[in-house]
Short mmCIF file of C-alpha atoms in Angstrom, two decimals:
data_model
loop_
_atom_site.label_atom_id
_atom_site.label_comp_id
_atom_site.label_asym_id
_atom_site.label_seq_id
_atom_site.Cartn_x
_atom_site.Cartn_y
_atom_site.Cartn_z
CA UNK A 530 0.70 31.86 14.51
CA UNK A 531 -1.19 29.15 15.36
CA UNK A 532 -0.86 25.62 13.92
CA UNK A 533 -2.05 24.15 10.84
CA UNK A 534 -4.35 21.76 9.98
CA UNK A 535 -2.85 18.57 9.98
CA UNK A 536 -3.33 16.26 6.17
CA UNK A 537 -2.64 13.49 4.50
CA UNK A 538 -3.08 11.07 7.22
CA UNK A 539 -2.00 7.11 5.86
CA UNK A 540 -1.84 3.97 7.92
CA UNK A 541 -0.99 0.69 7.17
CA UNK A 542 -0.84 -3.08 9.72
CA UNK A 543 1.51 -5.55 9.46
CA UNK A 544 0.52 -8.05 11.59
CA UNK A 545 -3.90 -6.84 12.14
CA UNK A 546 -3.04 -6.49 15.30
CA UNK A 547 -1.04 -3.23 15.52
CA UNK A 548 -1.21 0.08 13.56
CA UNK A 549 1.29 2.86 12.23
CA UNK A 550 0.03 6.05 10.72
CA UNK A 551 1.60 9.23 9.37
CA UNK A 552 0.59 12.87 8.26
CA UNK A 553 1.47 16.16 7.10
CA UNK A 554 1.84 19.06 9.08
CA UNK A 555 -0.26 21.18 6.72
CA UNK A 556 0.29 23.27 4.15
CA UNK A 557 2.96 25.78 5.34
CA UNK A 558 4.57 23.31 7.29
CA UNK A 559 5.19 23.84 11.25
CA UNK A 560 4.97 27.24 13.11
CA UNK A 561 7.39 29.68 14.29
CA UNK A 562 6.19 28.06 17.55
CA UNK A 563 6.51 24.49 18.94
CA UNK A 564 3.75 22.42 17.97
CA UNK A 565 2.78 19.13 19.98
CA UNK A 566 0.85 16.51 18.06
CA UNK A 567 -1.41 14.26 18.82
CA UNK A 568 -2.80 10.59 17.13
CA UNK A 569 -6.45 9.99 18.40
CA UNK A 570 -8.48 6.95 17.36
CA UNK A 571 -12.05 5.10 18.57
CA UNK A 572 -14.10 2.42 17.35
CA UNK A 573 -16.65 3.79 15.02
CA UNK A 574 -19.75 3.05 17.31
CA UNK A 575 -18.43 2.86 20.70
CA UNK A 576 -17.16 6.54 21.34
CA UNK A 577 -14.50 6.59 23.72
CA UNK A 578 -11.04 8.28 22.58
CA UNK A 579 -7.76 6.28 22.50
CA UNK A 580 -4.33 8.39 21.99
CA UNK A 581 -1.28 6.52 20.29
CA UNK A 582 1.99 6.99 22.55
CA UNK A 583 4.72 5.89 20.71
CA UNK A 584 5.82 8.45 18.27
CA UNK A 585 8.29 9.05 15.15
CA UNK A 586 8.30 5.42 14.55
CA UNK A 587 8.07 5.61 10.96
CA UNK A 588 9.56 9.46 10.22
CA UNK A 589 8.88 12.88 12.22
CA UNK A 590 4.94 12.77 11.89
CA UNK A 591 4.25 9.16 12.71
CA UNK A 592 3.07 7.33 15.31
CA UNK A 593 2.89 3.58 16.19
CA UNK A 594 -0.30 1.57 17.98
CA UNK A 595 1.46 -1.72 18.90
CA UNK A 596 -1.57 -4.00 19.75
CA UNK A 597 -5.71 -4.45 21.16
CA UNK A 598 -7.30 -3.08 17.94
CA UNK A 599 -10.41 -4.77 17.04
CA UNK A 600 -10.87 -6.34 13.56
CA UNK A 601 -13.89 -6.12 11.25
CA UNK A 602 -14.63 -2.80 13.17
CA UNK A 603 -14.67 0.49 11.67
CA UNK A 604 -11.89 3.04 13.35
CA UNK A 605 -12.13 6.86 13.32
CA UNK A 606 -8.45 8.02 13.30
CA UNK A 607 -7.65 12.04 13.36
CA UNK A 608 -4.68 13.97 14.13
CA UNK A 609 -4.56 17.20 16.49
CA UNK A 610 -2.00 19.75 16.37
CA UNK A 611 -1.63 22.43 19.62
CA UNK A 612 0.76 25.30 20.10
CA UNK A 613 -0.01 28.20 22.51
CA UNK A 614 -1.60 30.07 20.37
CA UNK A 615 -4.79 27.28 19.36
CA UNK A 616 -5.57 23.83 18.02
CA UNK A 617 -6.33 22.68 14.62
CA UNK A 618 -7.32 19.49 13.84
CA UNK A 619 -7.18 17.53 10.95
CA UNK A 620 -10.30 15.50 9.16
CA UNK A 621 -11.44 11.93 10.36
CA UNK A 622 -10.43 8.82 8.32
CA UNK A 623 -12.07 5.60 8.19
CA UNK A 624 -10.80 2.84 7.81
CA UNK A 625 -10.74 -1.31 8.56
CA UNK A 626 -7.76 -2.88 9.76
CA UNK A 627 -8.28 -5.41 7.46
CA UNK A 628 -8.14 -3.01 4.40
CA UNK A 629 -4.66 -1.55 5.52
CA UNK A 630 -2.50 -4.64 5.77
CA UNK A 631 0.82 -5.00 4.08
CA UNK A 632 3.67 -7.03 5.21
CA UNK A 633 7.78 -7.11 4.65
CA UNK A 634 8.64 -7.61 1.67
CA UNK A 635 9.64 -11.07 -0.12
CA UNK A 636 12.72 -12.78 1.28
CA UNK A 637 15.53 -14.62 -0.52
CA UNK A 638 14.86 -13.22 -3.80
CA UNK A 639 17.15 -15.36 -6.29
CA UNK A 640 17.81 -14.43 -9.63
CA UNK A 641 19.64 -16.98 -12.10
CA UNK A 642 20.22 -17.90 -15.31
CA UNK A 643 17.63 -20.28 -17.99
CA UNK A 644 20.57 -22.32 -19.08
CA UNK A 645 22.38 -20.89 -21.91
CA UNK A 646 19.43 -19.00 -23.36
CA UNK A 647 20.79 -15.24 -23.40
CA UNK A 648 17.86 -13.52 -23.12
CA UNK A 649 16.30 -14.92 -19.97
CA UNK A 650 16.63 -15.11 -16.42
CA UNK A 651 14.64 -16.88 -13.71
CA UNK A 652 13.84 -15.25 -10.88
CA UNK A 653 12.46 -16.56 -7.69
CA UNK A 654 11.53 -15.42 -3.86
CA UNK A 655 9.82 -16.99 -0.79
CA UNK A 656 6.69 -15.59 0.46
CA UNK A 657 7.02 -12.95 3.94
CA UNK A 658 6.19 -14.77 6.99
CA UNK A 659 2.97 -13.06 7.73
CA UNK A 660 1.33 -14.84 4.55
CA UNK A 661 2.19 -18.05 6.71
CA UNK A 662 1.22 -16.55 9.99
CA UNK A 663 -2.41 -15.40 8.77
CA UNK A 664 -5.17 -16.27 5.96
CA UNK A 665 -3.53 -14.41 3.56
CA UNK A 666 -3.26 -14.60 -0.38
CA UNK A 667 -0.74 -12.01 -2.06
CA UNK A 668 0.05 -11.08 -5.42
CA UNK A 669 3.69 -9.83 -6.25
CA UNK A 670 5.55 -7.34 -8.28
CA UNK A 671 8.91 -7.72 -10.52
CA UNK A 672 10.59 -4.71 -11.45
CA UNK A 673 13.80 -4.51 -13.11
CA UNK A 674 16.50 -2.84 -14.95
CA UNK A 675 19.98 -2.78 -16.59
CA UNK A 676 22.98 -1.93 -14.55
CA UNK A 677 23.93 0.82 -16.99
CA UNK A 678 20.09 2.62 -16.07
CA UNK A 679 18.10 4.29 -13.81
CA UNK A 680 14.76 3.23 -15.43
CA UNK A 681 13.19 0.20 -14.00
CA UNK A 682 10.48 -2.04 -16.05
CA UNK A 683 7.67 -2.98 -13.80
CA UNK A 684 6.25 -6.74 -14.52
CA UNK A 685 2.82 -6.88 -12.90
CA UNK A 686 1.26 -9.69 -13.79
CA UNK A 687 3.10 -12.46 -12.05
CA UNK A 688 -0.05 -13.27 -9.93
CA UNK A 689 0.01 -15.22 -6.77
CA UNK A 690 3.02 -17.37 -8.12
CA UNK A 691 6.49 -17.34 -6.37
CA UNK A 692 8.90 -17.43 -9.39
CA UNK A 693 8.96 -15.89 -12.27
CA UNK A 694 11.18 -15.67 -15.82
CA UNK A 695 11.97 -12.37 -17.43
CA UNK A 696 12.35 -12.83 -21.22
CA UNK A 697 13.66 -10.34 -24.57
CA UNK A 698 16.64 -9.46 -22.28
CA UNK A 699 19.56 -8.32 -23.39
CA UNK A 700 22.58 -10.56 -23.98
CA UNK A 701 25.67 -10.17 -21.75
CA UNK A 702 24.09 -7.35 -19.34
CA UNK A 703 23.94 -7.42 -15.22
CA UNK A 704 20.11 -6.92 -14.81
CA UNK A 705 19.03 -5.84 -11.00
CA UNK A 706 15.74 -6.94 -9.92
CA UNK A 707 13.04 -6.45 -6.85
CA UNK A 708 10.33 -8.19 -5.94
CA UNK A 709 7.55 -6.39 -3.38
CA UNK A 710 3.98 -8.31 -1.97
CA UNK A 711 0.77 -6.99 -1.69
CA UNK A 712 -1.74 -8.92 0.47
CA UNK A 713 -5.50 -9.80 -0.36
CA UNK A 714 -8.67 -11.55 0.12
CA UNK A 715 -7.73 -11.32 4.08
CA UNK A 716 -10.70 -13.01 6.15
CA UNK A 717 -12.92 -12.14 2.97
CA UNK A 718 -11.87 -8.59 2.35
CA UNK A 719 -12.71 -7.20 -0.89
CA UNK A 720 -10.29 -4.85 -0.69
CA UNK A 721 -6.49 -5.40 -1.87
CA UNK A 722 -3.99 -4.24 1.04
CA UNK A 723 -1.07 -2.51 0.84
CA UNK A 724 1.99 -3.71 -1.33
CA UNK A 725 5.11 -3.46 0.68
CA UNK A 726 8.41 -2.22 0.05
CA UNK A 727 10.66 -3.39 -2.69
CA UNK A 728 13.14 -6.63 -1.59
CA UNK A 729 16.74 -5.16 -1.43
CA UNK A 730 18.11 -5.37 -5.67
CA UNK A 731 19.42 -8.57 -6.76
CA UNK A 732 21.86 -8.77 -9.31
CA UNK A 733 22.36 -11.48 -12.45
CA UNK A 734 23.65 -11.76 -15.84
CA UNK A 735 22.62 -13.28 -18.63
CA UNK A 736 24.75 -15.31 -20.88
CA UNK A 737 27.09 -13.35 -23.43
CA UNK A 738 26.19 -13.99 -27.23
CA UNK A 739 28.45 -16.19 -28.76
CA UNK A 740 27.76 -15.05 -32.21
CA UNK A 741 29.90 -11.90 -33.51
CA UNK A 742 27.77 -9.36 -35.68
CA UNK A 743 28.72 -9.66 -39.19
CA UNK A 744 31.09 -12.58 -38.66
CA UNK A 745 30.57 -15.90 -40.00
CA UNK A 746 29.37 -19.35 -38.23
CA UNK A 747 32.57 -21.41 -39.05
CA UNK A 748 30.52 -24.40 -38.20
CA UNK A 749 27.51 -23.32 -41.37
CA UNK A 750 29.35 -25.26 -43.76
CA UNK A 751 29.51 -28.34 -41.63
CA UNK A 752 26.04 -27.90 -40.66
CA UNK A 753 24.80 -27.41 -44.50
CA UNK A 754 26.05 -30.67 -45.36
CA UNK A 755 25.07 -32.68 -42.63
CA UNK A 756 21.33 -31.17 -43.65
CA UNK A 757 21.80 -31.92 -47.41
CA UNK A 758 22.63 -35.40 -45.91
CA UNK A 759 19.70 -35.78 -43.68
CA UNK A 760 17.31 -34.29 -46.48
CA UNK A 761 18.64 -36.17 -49.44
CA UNK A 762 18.17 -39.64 -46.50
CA UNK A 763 14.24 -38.16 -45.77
CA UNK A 764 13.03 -38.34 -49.56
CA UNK A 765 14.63 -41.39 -50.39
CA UNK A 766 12.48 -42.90 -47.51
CA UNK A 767 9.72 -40.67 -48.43
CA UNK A 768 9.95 -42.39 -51.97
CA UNK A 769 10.42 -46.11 -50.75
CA UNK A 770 7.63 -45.88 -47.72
CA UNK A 771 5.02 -42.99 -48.43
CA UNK A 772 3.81 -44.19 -52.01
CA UNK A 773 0.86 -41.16 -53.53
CA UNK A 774 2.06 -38.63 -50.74
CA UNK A 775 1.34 -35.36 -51.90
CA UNK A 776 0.98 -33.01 -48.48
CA UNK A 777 4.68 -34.10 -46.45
CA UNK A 778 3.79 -33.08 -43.10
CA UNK A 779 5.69 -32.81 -39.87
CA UNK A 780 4.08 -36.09 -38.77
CA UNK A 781 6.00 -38.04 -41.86
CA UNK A 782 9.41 -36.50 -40.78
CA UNK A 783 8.78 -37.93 -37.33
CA UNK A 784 8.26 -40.97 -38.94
CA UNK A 785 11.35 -40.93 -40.53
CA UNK A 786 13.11 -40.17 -38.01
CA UNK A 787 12.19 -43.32 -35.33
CA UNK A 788 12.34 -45.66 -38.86
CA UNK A 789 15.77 -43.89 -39.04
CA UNK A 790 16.14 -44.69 -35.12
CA UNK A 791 15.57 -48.01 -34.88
CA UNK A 792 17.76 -48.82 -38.33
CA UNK A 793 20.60 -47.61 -36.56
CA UNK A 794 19.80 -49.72 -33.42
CA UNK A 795 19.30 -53.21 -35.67
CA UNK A 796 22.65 -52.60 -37.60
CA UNK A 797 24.08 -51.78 -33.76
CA UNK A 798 23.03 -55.13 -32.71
CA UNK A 799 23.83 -57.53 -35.66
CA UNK A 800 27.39 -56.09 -35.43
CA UNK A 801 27.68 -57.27 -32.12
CA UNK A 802 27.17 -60.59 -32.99
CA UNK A 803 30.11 -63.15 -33.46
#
């Protein structure tokens, strides 16, 4: 029979210079007969027909432009499909080079802990080389999940920044995490580009809990009394210094405690002396 129409045509630049694009064969896939296809592209305005050459670049139906395509101009971009028995040819798309940019994704993605806090980690990439290379801003992605899981957690607003720290973890658990780029405002485009692939996963754990559910803090009772002590300290100063205080704020504590401070510091000093 003869061929389908061609669908589904994408492309996407990384460097707005060169240009890969890829389609469907059509609905009921190829033929019982070999079928040749064909990437054709022009300027919007200028009306002479370019064919791409280098083919399966990016899968079966794909085909790679390497360079001399025009920016800030409009491209037509179809796909025909011939067998012996006919042609079919798929529907034009327009596009802008400028609109279909995307890049590699972020490189030396590190993920680490915050410390001993056990439900955080800080995670944090360099930018792909093309955001150096060209006028490009970029906004990034997070996504991450448990070891255990299939089931990743998308972060999306982490803006133009390059670091990042994922918080209400879980304690003790590997967490695997990817960061992918998506350029925009490139030379004044309006339009975001294309985010790229995930990095490769990364893989951190945070800190194990050190407290045992149900057990007891052996240090509470040593921490109860050194608070009695400390509180029982506060009032008597609160008594001797703060005379018709009614409302004790956090201010007066502070208070206390440089008073407290510099006490200790003057009976350091005079038992120095000879």
């Amino acid at each position: 029979v003869p061929p389908e129409k061609p669908v589904n045509i994408s492309c996407w630049s990384k460097n707005m210079k060169d240009l890969t694009c890829k389609w469907a064969p059509g609905t009921e896939g190829e033929t019982f007969l070999h079928t040749n296809y064909t990437l054709k592209y022009k300027r919007r305005w200028y009306g002479q027909d370019n064919t791409c050459h280098e083919y399966h670049t990016a899968g079966t139906y794909s085909c790679h432009i390497p360079e001399d395509l025009a920016l800030f101009t409009p491209y037509e971009i179809w796909v025909e499909a011939s067998n012996r028995l006919g042609v079919a040819v798929s529907d034009v798309v327009m596009l802008d080079i400028l609109d279909v940019v995307t890049t590699d994704p972020p490189s030396d993605v590190h993920v680490s802990r915050v410390g001993d806090l056990e439900d955080q980690l800080s995670v944090r990439w360099s930018s792909p080389p093309a955001l150096k290379d060209f006028l490009f801003q970029a906004k990034y992605q997070i996504q991450y999940r448990v070891e255990d899981s299939s089931e990743w957690k998308v972060v999306d607003d982490v803006g133009n920044q390059t670091s990042c720290r994922l918080a209400g973890l879980r304690p003790g658990t590997v967490y695997f995490v990817q960061v992918r780029c998506n350029p925009f405002s490139i030379y004044g485009s309006k339009k975001a580009g294309i985010w790229s692939d995930w990095s490769n996963p990364t893989a951190a754990s945070t800190p194990r809990s050190e407290r045992v559910a149900g057990g007891c803090d052996p240090k509470g009772g040593e921490q109860n009394t050194t608070l009695r002590r400390e509180l029982k300290q506060f009032f008597g100063w609160v008594k001797k210094h703060a005379y018709g205080c009614s409302n004790l704020g956090i201010k007066l504590y502070d208070q206390w405690r440089v008073w407290l401070q510099k006490s200790h510091k003057t009976r350091n000093q005079v038992g120095k002396e000879p």
